[in-house]
mmCIF file of C-alpha atoms in Angstrom:
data_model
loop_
_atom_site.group_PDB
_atom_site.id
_atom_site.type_symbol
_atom_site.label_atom_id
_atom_site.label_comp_id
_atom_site.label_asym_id
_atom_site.label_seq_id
_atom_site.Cartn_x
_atom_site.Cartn_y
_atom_site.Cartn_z
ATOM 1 C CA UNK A 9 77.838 99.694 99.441
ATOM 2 C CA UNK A 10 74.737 99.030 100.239
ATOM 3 C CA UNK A 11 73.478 96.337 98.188
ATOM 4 C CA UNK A 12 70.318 95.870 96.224
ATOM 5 C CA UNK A 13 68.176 93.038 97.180
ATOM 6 C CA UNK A 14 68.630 90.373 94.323
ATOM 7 C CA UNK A 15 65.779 90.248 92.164
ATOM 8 C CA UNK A 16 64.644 87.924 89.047
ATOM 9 C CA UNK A 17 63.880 90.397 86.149
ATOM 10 C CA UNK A 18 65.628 93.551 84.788
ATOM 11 C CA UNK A 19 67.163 95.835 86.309
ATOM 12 C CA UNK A 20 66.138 98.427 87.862
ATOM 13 C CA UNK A 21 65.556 101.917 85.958
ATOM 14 C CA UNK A 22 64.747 104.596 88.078
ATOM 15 C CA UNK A 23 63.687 108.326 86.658
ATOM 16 C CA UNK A 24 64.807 110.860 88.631
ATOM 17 C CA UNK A 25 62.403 114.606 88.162
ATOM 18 C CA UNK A 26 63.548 117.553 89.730
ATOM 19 C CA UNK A 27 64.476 121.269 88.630
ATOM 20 C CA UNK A 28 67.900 122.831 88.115
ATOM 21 C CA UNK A 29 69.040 122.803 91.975
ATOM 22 C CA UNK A 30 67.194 120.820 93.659
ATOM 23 C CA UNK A 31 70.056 118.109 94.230
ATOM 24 C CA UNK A 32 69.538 115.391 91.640
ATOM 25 C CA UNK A 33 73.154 115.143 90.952
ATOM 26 C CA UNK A 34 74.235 114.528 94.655
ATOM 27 C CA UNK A 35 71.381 112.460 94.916
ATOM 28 C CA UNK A 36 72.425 110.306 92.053
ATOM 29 C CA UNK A 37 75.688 109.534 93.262
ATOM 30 C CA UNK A 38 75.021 108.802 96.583
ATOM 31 C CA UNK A 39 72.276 105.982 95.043
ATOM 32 C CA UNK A 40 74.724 105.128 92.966
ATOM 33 C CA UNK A 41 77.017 104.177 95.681
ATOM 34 C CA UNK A 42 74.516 102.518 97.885
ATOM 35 C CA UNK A 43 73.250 100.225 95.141
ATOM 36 C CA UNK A 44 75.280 99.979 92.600
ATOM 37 C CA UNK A 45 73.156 101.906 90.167
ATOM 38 C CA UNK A 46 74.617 103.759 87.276
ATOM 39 C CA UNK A 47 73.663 107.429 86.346
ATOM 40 C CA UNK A 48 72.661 108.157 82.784
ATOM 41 C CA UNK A 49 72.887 112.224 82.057
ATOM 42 C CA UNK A 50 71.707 112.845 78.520
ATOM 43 C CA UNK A 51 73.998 115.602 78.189
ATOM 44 C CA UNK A 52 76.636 113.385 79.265
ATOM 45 C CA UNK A 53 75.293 110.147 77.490
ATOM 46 C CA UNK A 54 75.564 112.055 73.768
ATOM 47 C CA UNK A 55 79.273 113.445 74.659
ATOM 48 C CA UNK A 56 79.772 110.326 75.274
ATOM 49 C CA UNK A 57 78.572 108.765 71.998
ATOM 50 C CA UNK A 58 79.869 111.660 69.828
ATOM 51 C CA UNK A 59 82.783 110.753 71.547
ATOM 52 C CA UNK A 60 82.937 107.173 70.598
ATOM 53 C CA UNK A 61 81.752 107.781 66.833
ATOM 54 C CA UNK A 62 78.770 105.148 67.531
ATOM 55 C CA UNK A 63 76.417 105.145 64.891
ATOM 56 C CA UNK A 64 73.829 107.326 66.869
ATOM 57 C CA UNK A 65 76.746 109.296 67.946
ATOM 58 C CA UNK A 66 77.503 110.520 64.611
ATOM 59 C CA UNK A 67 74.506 111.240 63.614
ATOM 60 C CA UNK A 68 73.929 113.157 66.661
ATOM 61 C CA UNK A 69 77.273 115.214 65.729
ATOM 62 C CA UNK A 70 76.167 115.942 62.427
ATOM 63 C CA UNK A 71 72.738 117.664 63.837
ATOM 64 C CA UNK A 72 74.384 119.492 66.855
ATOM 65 C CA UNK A 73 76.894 120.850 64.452
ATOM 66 C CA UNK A 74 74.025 122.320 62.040
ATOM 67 C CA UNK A 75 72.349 123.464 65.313
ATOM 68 C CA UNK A 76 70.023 121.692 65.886
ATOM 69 C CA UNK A 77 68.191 119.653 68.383
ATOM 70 C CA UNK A 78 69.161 116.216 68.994
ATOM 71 C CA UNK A 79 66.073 114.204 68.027
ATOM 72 C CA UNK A 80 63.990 112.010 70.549
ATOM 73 C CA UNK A 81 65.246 109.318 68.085
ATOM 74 C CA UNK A 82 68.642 109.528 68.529
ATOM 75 C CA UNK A 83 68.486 110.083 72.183
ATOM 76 C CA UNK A 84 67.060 106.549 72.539
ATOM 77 C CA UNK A 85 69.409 104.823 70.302
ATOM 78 C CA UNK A 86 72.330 106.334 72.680
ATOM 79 C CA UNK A 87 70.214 105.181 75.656
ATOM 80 C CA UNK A 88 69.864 101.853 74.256
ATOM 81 C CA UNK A 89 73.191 101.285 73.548
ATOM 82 C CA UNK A 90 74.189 102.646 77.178
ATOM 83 C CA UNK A 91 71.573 100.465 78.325
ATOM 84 C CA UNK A 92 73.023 97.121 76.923
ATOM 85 C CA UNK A 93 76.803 97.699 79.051
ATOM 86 C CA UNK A 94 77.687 95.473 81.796
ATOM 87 C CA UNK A 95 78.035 98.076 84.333
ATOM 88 C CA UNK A 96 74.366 98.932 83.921
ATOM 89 C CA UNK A 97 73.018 95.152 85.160
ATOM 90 C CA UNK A 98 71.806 96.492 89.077
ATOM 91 C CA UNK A 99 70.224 99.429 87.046
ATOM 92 C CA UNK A 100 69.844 102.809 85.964
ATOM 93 C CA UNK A 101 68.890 106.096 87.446
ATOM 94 C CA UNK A 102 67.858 108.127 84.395
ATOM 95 C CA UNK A 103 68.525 112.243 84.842
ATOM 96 C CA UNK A 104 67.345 114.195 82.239
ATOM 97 C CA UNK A 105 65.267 112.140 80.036
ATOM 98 C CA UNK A 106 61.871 112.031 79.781
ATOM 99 C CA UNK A 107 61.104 115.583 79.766
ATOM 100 C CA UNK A 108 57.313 115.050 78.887
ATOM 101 C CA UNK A 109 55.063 112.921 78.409
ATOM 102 C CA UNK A 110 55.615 111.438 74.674
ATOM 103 C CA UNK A 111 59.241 110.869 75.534
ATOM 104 C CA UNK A 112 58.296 108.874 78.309
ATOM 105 C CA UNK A 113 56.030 106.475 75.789
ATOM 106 C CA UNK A 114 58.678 106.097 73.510
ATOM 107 C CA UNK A 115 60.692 105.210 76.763
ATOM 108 C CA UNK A 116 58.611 103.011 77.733
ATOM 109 C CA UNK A 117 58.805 100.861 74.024
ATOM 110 C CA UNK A 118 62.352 101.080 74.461
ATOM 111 C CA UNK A 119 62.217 98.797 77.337
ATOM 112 C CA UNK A 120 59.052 97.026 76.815
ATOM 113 C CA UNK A 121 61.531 95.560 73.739
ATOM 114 C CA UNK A 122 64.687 94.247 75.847
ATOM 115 C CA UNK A 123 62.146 93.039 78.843
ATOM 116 C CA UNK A 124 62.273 95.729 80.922
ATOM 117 C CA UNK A 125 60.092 98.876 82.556
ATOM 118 C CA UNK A 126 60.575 102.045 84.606
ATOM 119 C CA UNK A 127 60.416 100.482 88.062
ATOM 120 C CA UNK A 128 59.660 104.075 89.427
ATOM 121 C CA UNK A 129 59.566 108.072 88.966
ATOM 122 C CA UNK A 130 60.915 109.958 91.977
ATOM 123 C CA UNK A 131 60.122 114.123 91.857
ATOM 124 C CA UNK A 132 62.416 116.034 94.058
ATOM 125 C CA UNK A 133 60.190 118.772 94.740
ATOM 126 C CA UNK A 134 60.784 122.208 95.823
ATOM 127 C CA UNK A 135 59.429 125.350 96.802
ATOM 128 C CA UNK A 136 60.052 127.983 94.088
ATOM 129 C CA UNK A 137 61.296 131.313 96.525
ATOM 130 C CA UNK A 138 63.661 129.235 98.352
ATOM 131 C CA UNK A 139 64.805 127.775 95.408
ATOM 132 C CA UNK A 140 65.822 130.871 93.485
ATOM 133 C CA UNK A 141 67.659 132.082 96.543
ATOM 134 C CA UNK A 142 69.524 128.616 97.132
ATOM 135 C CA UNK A 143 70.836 128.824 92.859
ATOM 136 C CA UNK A 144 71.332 132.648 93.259
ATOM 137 C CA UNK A 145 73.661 132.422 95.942
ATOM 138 C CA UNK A 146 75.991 129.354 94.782
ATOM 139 C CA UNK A 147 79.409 130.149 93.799
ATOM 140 C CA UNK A 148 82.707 127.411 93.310
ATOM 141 C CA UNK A 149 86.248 127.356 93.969
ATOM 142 C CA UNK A 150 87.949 128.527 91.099
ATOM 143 C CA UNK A 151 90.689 125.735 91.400
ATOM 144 C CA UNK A 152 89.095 122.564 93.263
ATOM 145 C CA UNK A 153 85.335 123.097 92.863
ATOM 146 C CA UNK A 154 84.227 123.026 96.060
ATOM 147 C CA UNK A 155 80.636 124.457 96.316
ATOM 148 C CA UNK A 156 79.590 127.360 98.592
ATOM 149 C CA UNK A 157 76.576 130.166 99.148
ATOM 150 C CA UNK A 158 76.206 133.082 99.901
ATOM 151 C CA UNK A 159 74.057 132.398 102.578
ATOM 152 C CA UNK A 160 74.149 128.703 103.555
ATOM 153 C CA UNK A 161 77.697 128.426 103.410
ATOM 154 C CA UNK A 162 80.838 130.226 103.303
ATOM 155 C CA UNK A 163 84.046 129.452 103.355
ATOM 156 C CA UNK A 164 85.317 129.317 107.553
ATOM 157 C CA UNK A 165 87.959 132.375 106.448
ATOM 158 C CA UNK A 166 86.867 134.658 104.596
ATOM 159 C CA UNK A 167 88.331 134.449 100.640
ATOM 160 C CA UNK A 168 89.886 131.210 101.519
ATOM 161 C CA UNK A 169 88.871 127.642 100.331
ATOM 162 C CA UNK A 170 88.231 125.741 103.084
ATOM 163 C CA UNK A 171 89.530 122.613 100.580
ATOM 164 C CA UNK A 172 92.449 123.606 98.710
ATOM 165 C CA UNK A 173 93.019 127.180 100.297
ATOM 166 C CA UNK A 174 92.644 129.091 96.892
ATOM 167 C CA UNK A 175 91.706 132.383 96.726
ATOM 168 C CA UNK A 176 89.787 132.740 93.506
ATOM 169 C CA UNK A 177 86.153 131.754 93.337
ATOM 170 C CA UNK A 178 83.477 132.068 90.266
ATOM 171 C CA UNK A 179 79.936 131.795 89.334
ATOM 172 C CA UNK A 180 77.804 130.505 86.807
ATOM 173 C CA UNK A 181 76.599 133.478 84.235
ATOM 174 C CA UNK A 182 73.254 131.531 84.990
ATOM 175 C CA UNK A 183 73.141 131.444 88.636
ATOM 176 C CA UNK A 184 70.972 134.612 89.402
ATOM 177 C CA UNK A 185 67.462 134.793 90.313
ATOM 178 C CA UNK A 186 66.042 135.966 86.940
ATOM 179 C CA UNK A 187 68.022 133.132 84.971
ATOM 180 C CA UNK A 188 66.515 130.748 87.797
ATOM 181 C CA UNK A 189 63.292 131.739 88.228
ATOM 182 C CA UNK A 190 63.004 131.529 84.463
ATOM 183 C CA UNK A 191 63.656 127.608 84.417
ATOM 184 C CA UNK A 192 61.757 126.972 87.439
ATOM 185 C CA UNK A 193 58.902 127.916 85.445
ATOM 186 C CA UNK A 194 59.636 126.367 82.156
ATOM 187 C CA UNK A 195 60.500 123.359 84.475
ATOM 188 C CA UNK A 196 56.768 123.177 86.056
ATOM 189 C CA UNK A 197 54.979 123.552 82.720
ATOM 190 C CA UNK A 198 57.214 121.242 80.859
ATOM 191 C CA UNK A 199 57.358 118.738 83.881
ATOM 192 C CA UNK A 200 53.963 118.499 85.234
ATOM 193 C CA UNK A 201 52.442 116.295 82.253
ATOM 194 C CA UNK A 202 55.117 114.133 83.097
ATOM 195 C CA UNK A 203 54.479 113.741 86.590
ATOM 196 C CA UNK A 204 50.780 113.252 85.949
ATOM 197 C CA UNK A 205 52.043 110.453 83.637
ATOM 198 C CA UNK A 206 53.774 108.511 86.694
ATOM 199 C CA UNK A 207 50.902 108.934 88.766
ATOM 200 C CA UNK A 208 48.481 108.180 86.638
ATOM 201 C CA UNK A 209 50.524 104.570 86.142
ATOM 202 C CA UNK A 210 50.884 104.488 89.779
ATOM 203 C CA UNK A 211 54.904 104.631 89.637
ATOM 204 C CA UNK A 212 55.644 108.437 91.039
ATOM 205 C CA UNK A 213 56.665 108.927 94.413
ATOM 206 C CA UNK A 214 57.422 112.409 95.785
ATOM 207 C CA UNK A 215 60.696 113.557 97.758
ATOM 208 C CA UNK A 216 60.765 117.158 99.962
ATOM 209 C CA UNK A 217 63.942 117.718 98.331
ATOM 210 C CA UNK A 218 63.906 121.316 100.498
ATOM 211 C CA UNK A 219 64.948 119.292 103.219
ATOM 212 C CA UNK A 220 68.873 118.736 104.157
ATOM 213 C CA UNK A 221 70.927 116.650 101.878
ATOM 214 C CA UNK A 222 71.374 113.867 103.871
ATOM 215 C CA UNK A 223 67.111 113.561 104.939
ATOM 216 C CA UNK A 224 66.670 113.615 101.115
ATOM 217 C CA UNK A 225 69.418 110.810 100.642
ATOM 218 C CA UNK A 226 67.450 108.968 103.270
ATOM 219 C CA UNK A 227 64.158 109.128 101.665
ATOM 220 C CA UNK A 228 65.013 108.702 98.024
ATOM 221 C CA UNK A 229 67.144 105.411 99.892
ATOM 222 C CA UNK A 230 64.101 103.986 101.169
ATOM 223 C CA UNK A 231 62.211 104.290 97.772
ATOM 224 C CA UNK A 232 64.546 102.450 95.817
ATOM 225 C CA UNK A 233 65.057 99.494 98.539
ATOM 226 C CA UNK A 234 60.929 99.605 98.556
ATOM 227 C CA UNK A 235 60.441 99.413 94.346
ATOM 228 C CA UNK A 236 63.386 97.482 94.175
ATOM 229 C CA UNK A 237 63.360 94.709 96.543
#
């Protein structure tokens, strides 16, 4: 691991902007490895308190069950809680929360009220075309997971997982280029008041997340050792 440079103040909470592809996952573990950071999914952050049967957690249940949208609200109470483990003391990387601009302000009371700020916004960015044809083309092993495309990369014998040698693969009803062009757009127009919110506080920095996975690891590395030090 590489570690974070000690620091006197809170943690670290890092918000990490990017559209369905463009990596944030694999880029969130690898960051978490290097410095110790934990990764807070929303989706995975209200399983979690549903889960649990926290008091935010249930009410959560009780509005996903009548269909309905988890409130900012409730999100924050679950993030709060999260927030307040000891695993979280080197700092956060936050995926999936703020999606606009009024959810960031109400992030940013959240902290202000334990001591603590976003130390810095990081957009993966991408070029739409290539995008579509990177999500359109991804497909799994149907019994290990292992990721592969269509283009980029197949398995070395054809039909065969290079991991686990299983012969069955599948893909996400999602991952075509309609479904993805479709949230590439609702991405941009849902995303770029956010982004202007970063910049305008002079905490966004932007990663070429079209580049290969290990350049992008390298640059989002150097951001965090640069806000965080």
């Amino acid at each position: 691991m590489t570690a974070m440079p000690d620091r006197i103040g809170a943690p670290a909470v890092l918000i990490l902007l990017g559209p369905p592809g463009a990596g944030k996952g694999t880029q969130a573990r690898k960051l978490e490895q290097d410095f110790g950071l934990v990764q807070l999914s929303t989706g995975d952050l209200l399983r979690a308190a549903v889960a649990a049967g926290t008091a935010a957690g249930l009410q959560a249940k009780a509005v996903m069950e009548a269909g309905g949208l988890v409130s900012d609200e409730i999100v924050l109470a679950i993030l709060k809680d999260r927030m307040a483990a000891p695993d979280t003391g080197r700092g956060v990387i936050l995926d999936g929360f703020p999606r606009t601009a009024g959810q960031a302000g109400a992030l940013d009371a959240l902290l202000a009220g334990s001591g603590q700020r976003v130390t810095a916004a990081i957009s993966m960015e991408v070029e739409d075309a290539p995008m579509i044809a990177r999500v359109a083309g991804r497909y799994t092993c149907a019994s290990c997971g292992e990721g592969y495309h269509d283009e980029f990369r197949q398995p070395a014998k054809a039909g065969v997982c290079d991991r686990c040698g299983g012969t069955a693969f599948r893909r996400r009803s999602d991952d075509n280029a309609e479904t993805a062009g479709a949230r590439l757009a609702a991405y941009h127009a849902q995303t770029a008041p956010l982004i202007a919110y970063y910049e305008g506080r002079g905490l966004l920095h932007r990663v070429d997340a079209m580049r290969g996975i290990d350049e992008v690891a390298q640059a989002l590395s150097g951001i965090v050792s640069r806000v965080s030090g």
